[in-house]
Coordinates of C-alpha atoms in Angstrom, one line a residue:
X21 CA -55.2 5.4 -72.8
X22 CA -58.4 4.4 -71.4
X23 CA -60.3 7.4 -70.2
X24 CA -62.3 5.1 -67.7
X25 CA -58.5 3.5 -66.4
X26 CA -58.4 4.0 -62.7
X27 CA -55.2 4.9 -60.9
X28 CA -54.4 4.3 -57.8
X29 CA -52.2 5.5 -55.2
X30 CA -52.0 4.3 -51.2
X31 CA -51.0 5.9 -48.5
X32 CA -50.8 3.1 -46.1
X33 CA -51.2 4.3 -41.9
X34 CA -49.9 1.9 -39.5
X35 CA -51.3 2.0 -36.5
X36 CA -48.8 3.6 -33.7
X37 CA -49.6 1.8 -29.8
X38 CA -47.9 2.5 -26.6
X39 CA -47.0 0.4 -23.2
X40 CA -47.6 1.9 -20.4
X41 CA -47.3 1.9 -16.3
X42 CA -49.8 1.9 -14.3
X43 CA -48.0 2.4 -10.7
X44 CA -44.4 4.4 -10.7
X45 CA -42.1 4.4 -7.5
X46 CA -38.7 5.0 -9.5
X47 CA -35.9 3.6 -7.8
X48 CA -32.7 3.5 -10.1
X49 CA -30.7 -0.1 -10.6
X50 CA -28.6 -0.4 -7.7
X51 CA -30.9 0.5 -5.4
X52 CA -33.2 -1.5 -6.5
X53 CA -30.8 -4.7 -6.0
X54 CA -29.5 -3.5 -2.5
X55 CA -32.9 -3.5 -0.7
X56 CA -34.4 -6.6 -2.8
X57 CA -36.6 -6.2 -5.1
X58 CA -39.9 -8.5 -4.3
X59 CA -39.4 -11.3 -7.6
X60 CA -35.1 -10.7 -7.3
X61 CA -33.9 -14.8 -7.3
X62 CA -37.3 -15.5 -7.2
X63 CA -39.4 -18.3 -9.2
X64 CA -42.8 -16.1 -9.8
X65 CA -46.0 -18.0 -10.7
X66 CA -48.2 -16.6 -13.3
X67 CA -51.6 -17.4 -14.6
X68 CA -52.6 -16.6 -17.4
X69 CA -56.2 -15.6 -18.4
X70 CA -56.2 -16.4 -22.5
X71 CA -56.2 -19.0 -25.1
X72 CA -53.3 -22.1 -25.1
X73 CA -51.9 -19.7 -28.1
X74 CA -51.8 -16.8 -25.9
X75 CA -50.7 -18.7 -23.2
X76 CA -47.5 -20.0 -25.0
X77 CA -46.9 -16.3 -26.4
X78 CA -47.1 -14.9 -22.4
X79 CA -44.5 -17.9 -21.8
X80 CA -42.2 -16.5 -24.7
X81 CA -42.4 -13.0 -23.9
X82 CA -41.4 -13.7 -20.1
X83 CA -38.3 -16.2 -20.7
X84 CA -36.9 -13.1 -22.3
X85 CA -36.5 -11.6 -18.9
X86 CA -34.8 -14.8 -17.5
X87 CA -32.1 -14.5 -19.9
X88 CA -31.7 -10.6 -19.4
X89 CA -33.5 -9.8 -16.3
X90 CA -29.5 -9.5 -14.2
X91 CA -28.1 -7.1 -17.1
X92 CA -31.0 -4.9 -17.0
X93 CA -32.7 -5.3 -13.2
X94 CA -29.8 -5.9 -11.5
X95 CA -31.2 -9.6 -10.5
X96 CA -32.4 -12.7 -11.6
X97 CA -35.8 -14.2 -11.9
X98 CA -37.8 -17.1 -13.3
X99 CA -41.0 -17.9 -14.0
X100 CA -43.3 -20.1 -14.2
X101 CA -46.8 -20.4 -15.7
X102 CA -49.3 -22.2 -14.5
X103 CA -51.6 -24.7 -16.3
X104 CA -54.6 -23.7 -16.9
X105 CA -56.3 -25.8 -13.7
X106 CA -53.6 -25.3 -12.1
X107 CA -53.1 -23.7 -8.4
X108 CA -49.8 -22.4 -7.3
X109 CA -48.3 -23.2 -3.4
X110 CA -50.1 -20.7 -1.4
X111 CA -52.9 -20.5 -3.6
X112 CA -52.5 -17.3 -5.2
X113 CA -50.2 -16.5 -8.3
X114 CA -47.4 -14.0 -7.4
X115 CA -48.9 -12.3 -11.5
X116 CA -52.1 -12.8 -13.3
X117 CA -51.8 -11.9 -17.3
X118 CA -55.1 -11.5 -18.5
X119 CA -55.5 -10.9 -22.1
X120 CA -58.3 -8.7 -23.1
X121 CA -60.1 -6.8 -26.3
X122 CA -59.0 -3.4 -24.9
X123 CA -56.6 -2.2 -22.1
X124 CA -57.8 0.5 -20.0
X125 CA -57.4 2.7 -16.9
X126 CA -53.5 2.5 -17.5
X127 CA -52.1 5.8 -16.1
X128 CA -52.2 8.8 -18.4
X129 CA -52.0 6.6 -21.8
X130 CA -54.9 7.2 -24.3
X131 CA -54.0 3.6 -26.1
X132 CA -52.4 1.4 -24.7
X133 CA -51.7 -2.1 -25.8
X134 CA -50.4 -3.8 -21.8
X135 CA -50.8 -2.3 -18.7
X136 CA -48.6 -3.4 -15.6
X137 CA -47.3 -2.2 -12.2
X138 CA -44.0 -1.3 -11.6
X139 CA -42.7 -2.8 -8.7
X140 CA -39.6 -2.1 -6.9
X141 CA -37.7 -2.7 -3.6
X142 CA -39.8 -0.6 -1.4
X143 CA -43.3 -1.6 -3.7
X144 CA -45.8 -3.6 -1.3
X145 CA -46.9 -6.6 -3.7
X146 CA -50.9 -7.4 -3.7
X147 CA -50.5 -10.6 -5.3
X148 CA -51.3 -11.2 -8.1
X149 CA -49.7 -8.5 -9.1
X150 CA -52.3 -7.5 -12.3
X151 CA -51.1 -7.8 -16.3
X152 CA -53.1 -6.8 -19.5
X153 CA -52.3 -7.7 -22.4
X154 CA -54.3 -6.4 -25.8
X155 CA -55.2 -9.8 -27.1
X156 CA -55.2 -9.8 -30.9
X157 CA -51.8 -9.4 -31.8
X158 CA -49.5 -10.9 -34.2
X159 CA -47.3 -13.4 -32.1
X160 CA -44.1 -10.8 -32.8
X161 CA -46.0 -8.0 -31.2
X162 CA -47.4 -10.0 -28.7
X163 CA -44.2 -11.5 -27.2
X164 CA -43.0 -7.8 -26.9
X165 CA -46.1 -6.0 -25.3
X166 CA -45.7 -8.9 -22.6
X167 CA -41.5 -8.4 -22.4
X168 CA -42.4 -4.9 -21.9
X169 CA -45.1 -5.0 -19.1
X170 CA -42.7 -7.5 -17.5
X171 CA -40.1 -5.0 -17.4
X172 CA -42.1 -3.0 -15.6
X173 CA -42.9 -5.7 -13.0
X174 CA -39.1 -6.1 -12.6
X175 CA -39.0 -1.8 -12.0
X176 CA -38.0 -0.7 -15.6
X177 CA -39.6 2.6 -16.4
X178 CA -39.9 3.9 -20.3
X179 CA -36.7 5.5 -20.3
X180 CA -34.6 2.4 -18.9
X181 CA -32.5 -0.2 -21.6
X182 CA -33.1 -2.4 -23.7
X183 CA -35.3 0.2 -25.2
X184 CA -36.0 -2.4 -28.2
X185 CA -38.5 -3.4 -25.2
X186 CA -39.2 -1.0 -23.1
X187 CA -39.5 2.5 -24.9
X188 CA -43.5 3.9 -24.5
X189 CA -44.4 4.4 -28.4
X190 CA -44.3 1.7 -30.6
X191 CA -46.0 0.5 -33.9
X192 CA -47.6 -3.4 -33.1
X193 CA -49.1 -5.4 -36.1
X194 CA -52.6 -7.3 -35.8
X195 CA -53.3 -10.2 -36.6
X196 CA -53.6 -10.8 -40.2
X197 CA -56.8 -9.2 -41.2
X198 CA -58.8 -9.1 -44.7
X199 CA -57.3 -6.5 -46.9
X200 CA -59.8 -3.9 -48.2
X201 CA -60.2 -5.1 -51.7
X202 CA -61.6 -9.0 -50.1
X203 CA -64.2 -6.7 -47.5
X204 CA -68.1 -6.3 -48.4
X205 CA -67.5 -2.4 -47.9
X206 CA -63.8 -1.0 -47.1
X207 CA -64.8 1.4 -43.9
X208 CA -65.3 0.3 -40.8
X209 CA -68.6 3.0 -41.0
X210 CA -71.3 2.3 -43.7
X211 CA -72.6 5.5 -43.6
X212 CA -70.0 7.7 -45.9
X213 CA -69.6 11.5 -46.3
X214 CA -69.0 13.5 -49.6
X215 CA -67.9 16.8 -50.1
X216 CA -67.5 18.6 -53.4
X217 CA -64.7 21.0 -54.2
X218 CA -64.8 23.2 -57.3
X219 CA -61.5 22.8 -58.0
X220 CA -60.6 24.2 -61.7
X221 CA -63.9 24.1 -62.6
X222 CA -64.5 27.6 -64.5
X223 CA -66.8 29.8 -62.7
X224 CA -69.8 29.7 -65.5
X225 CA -69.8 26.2 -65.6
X226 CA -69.9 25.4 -61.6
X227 CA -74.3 25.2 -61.4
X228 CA -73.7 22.3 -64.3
X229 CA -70.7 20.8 -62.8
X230 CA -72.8 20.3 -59.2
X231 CA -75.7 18.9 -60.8
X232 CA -73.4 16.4 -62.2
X233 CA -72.0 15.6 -59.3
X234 CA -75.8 15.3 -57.6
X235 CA -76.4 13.2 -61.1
X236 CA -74.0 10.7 -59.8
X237 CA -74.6 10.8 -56.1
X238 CA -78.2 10.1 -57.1
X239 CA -77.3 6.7 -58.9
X240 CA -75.7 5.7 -56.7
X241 CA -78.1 6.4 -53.6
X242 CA -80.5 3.9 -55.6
X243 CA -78.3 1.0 -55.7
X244 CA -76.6 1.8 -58.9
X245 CA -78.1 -1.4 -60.6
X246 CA -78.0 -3.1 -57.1
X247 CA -74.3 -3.2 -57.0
X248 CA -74.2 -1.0 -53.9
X249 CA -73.4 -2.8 -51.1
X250 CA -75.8 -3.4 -48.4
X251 CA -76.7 -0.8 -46.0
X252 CA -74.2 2.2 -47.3
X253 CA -75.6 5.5 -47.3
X254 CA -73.8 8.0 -49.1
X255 CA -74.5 12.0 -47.4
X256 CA -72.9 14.9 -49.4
X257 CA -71.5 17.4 -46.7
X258 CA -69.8 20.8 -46.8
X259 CA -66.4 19.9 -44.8
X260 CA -64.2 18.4 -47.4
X261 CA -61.6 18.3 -43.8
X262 CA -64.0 15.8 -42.5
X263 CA -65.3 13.9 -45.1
X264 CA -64.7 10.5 -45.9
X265 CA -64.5 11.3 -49.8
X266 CA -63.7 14.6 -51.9
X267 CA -64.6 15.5 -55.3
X268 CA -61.9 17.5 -56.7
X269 CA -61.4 18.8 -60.0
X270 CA -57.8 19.6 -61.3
X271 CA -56.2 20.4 -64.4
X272 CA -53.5 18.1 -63.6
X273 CA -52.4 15.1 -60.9
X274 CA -49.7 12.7 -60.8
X275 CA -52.1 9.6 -60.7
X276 CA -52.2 9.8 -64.4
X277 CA -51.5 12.0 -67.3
X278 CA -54.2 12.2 -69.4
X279 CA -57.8 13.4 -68.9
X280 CA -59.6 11.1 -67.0
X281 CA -60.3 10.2 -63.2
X282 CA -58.2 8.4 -60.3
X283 CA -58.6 8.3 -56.9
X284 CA -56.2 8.8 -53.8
X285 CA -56.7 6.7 -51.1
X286 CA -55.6 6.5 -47.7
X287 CA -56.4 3.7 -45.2
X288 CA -54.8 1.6 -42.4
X289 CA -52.4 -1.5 -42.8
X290 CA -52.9 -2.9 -38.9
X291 CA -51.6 -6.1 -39.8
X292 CA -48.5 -4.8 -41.4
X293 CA -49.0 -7.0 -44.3
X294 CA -48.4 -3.9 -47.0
X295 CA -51.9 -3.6 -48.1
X296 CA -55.1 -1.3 -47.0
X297 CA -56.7 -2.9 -44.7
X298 CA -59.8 -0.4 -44.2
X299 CA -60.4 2.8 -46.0
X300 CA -60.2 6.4 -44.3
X301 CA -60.7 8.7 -46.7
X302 CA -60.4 8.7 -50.6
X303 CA -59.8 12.0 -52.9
X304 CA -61.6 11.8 -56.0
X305 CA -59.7 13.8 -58.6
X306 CA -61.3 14.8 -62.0
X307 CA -58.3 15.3 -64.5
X308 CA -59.0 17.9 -67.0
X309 CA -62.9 16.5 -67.5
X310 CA -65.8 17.6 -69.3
X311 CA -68.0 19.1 -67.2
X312 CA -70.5 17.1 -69.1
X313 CA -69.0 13.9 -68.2
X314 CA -68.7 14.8 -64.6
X315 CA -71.1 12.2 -63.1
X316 CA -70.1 9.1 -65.1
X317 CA -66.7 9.6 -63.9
X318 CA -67.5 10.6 -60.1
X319 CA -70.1 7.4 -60.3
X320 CA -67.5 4.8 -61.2
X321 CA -64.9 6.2 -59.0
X322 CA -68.0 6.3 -55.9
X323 CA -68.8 2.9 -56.4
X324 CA -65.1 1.6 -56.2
X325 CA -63.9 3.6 -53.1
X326 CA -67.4 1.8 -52.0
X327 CA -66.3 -1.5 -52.4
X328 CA -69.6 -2.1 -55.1
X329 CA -67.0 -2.7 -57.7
X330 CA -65.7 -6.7 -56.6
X331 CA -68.2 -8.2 -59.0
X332 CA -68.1 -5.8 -62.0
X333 CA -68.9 -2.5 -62.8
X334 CA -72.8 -2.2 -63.8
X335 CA -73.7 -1.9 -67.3
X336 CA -73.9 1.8 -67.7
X337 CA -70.4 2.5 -66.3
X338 CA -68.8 -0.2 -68.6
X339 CA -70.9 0.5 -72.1
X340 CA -71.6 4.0 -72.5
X341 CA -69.9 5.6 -75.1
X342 CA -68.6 9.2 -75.2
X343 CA -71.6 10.4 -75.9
X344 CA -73.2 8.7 -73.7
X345 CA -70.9 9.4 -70.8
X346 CA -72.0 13.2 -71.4
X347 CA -75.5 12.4 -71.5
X348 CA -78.3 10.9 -68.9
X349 CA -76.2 7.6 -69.3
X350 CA -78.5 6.0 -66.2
X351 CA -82.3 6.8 -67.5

């Protein structure tokens, strides 16, 4: 095999959001239907602060509620929304959804993706009655995030059924996004951390294995034949916990059986899609390598967790021979 191959292996983190509450006066079903709950047989208006496509999805996520609202609230309801000119009777929208880039001040929740009252029988209504939405969104997450924060509006807490739609923690996709191997530079920071493990490297051979490794590093801090992308910055660090990349050496790993390099990368899939989507951190691992041939191998493997490596390797990381690979293959 190949002793330049590159292996692979993804673990892919999907991103995990929650629903929240913003106001909670729990009253359980029956109460709820006994002393009238403010929208119970009610036609509520709604306006809605978004695009026509967001619009339509608010529209969707809503009619689920007229279908299910008197299994799960104990009434019915309808709504309406409003065109985007348009004024209700009275003036004023019984609920405004406004769809924004990020939801905040919404109760005790560190991320949340809606935000919405909960109203009840004995809840005073200050119409509108306030909706956010985290715009962005495929249209499958979006329709639930606004099925949820209707629920509340109809007095559903987190704990209440369907829990399909109303339970807190959830995992939404995003809209598709670029997958990391069609982006400039795979992070969402350009300015990247490196930490260097010793690994298996023997003790009497660790002061040639680091200047190796600084070898490398150095290439590739001056562009590495101007195939570094534009504006990274590559710091080496002590932390390999906080890094964005490690070095390791190892006498064996599972992303390949013969001596040789791969790297491990992990990254986020926010669109749900299957594929990286942006790089968090990538393990370099050195497979039963000459120290010698430390930095051509750390170089190559760099500039691919970079992203530099979408046009073609340069030169010295595709030519060199063995020898060369254990020598000053970059001048």
């Amino acid at each position: 095999m190949d002793r330049r191959a590159v292996v692979v292996t993804m673990l892919v983190l999907s991103i995990g959001l929650t629903g929240c509450s913003a106001v909670s006066d729990a009253v359980d079903t029956s109460t709820v239907t006994e002393q009238r709950h403010p929208f119970a047989e009610e036609t509520v208006t709604v306006a809605v602060s978004g695009t026509d496509r967001e619009r339509a999805l608010a529209a969707a996520g809503l009619a689920y509620w007229e279908e299910n609202a008197s299994r799960y609230a104990g009434f019915n309801v309808s709504f309406r929304v409003l065109g985007p000119d348009e004024t209700p009777d009275g003036g004023t929208a019984d609920v405004r959804i406004e769809f924004v880039e990020t939801v905040t001040d919404c109760g005790d929740a560190n991320y949340s993706a809606g935000c919405a009252p909960r109203l009840n029988a004995s809840t005073r209504v200050d119409r509108p009655a306030d909706v956010s939405i985290q715009r962005g969104l495929a249209n499958g997450s979006t329709r639930l995030v606004v099925q949820h924060e209707a629920g509340h509006l109809l007095g559903l807490s987190h704990a209440d059924s369907p829990q399909r739609v109303m339970r807190h923690e959830r995992t939404l996709a995003t809209l598709p996004q670029p997958n990391a191997t069609e982006r400039a530079v795979p992070w969402d920071d350009r300015a990247l951390t490196v930490a260097v493990l010793n690994g298996s490297v023997p003790a009497d051979e660790r002061p040639a294995y680091r200047e190796e490794v600084e070898y490398a590093l150095a290439y590739v801090r001056d562009g590495a034949n101007g195939t570094v992308p534009e504006n990274v910055t590559v710091e080496r660090v002590s932390d390999p916990e906080t890094a964005d990349i490690v070095v390791r050496p190892t006498d064996s790993a599972a992303c390949r059986t013969d001596a040789g390099s791969c790297a491990l990368i992990e990254g986020t899939d926010p669109d749900r899609d299957g594929a990286i989507e942006t790089y968090t951190r990538v393990e370099i691992l050195l497979v039963d390598v000459d120290t010698d041939a430390t930095s051509w191998h750390v170089a190559r493997q760099l500039l691919d967790a970079l992203g530099a490596s979408r046009d073609g390797f340069p030169a010295p990381l595709v030519d060199a021979t063995y020898e060369e690979r254990r020598g000053e293959w970059h001048g």
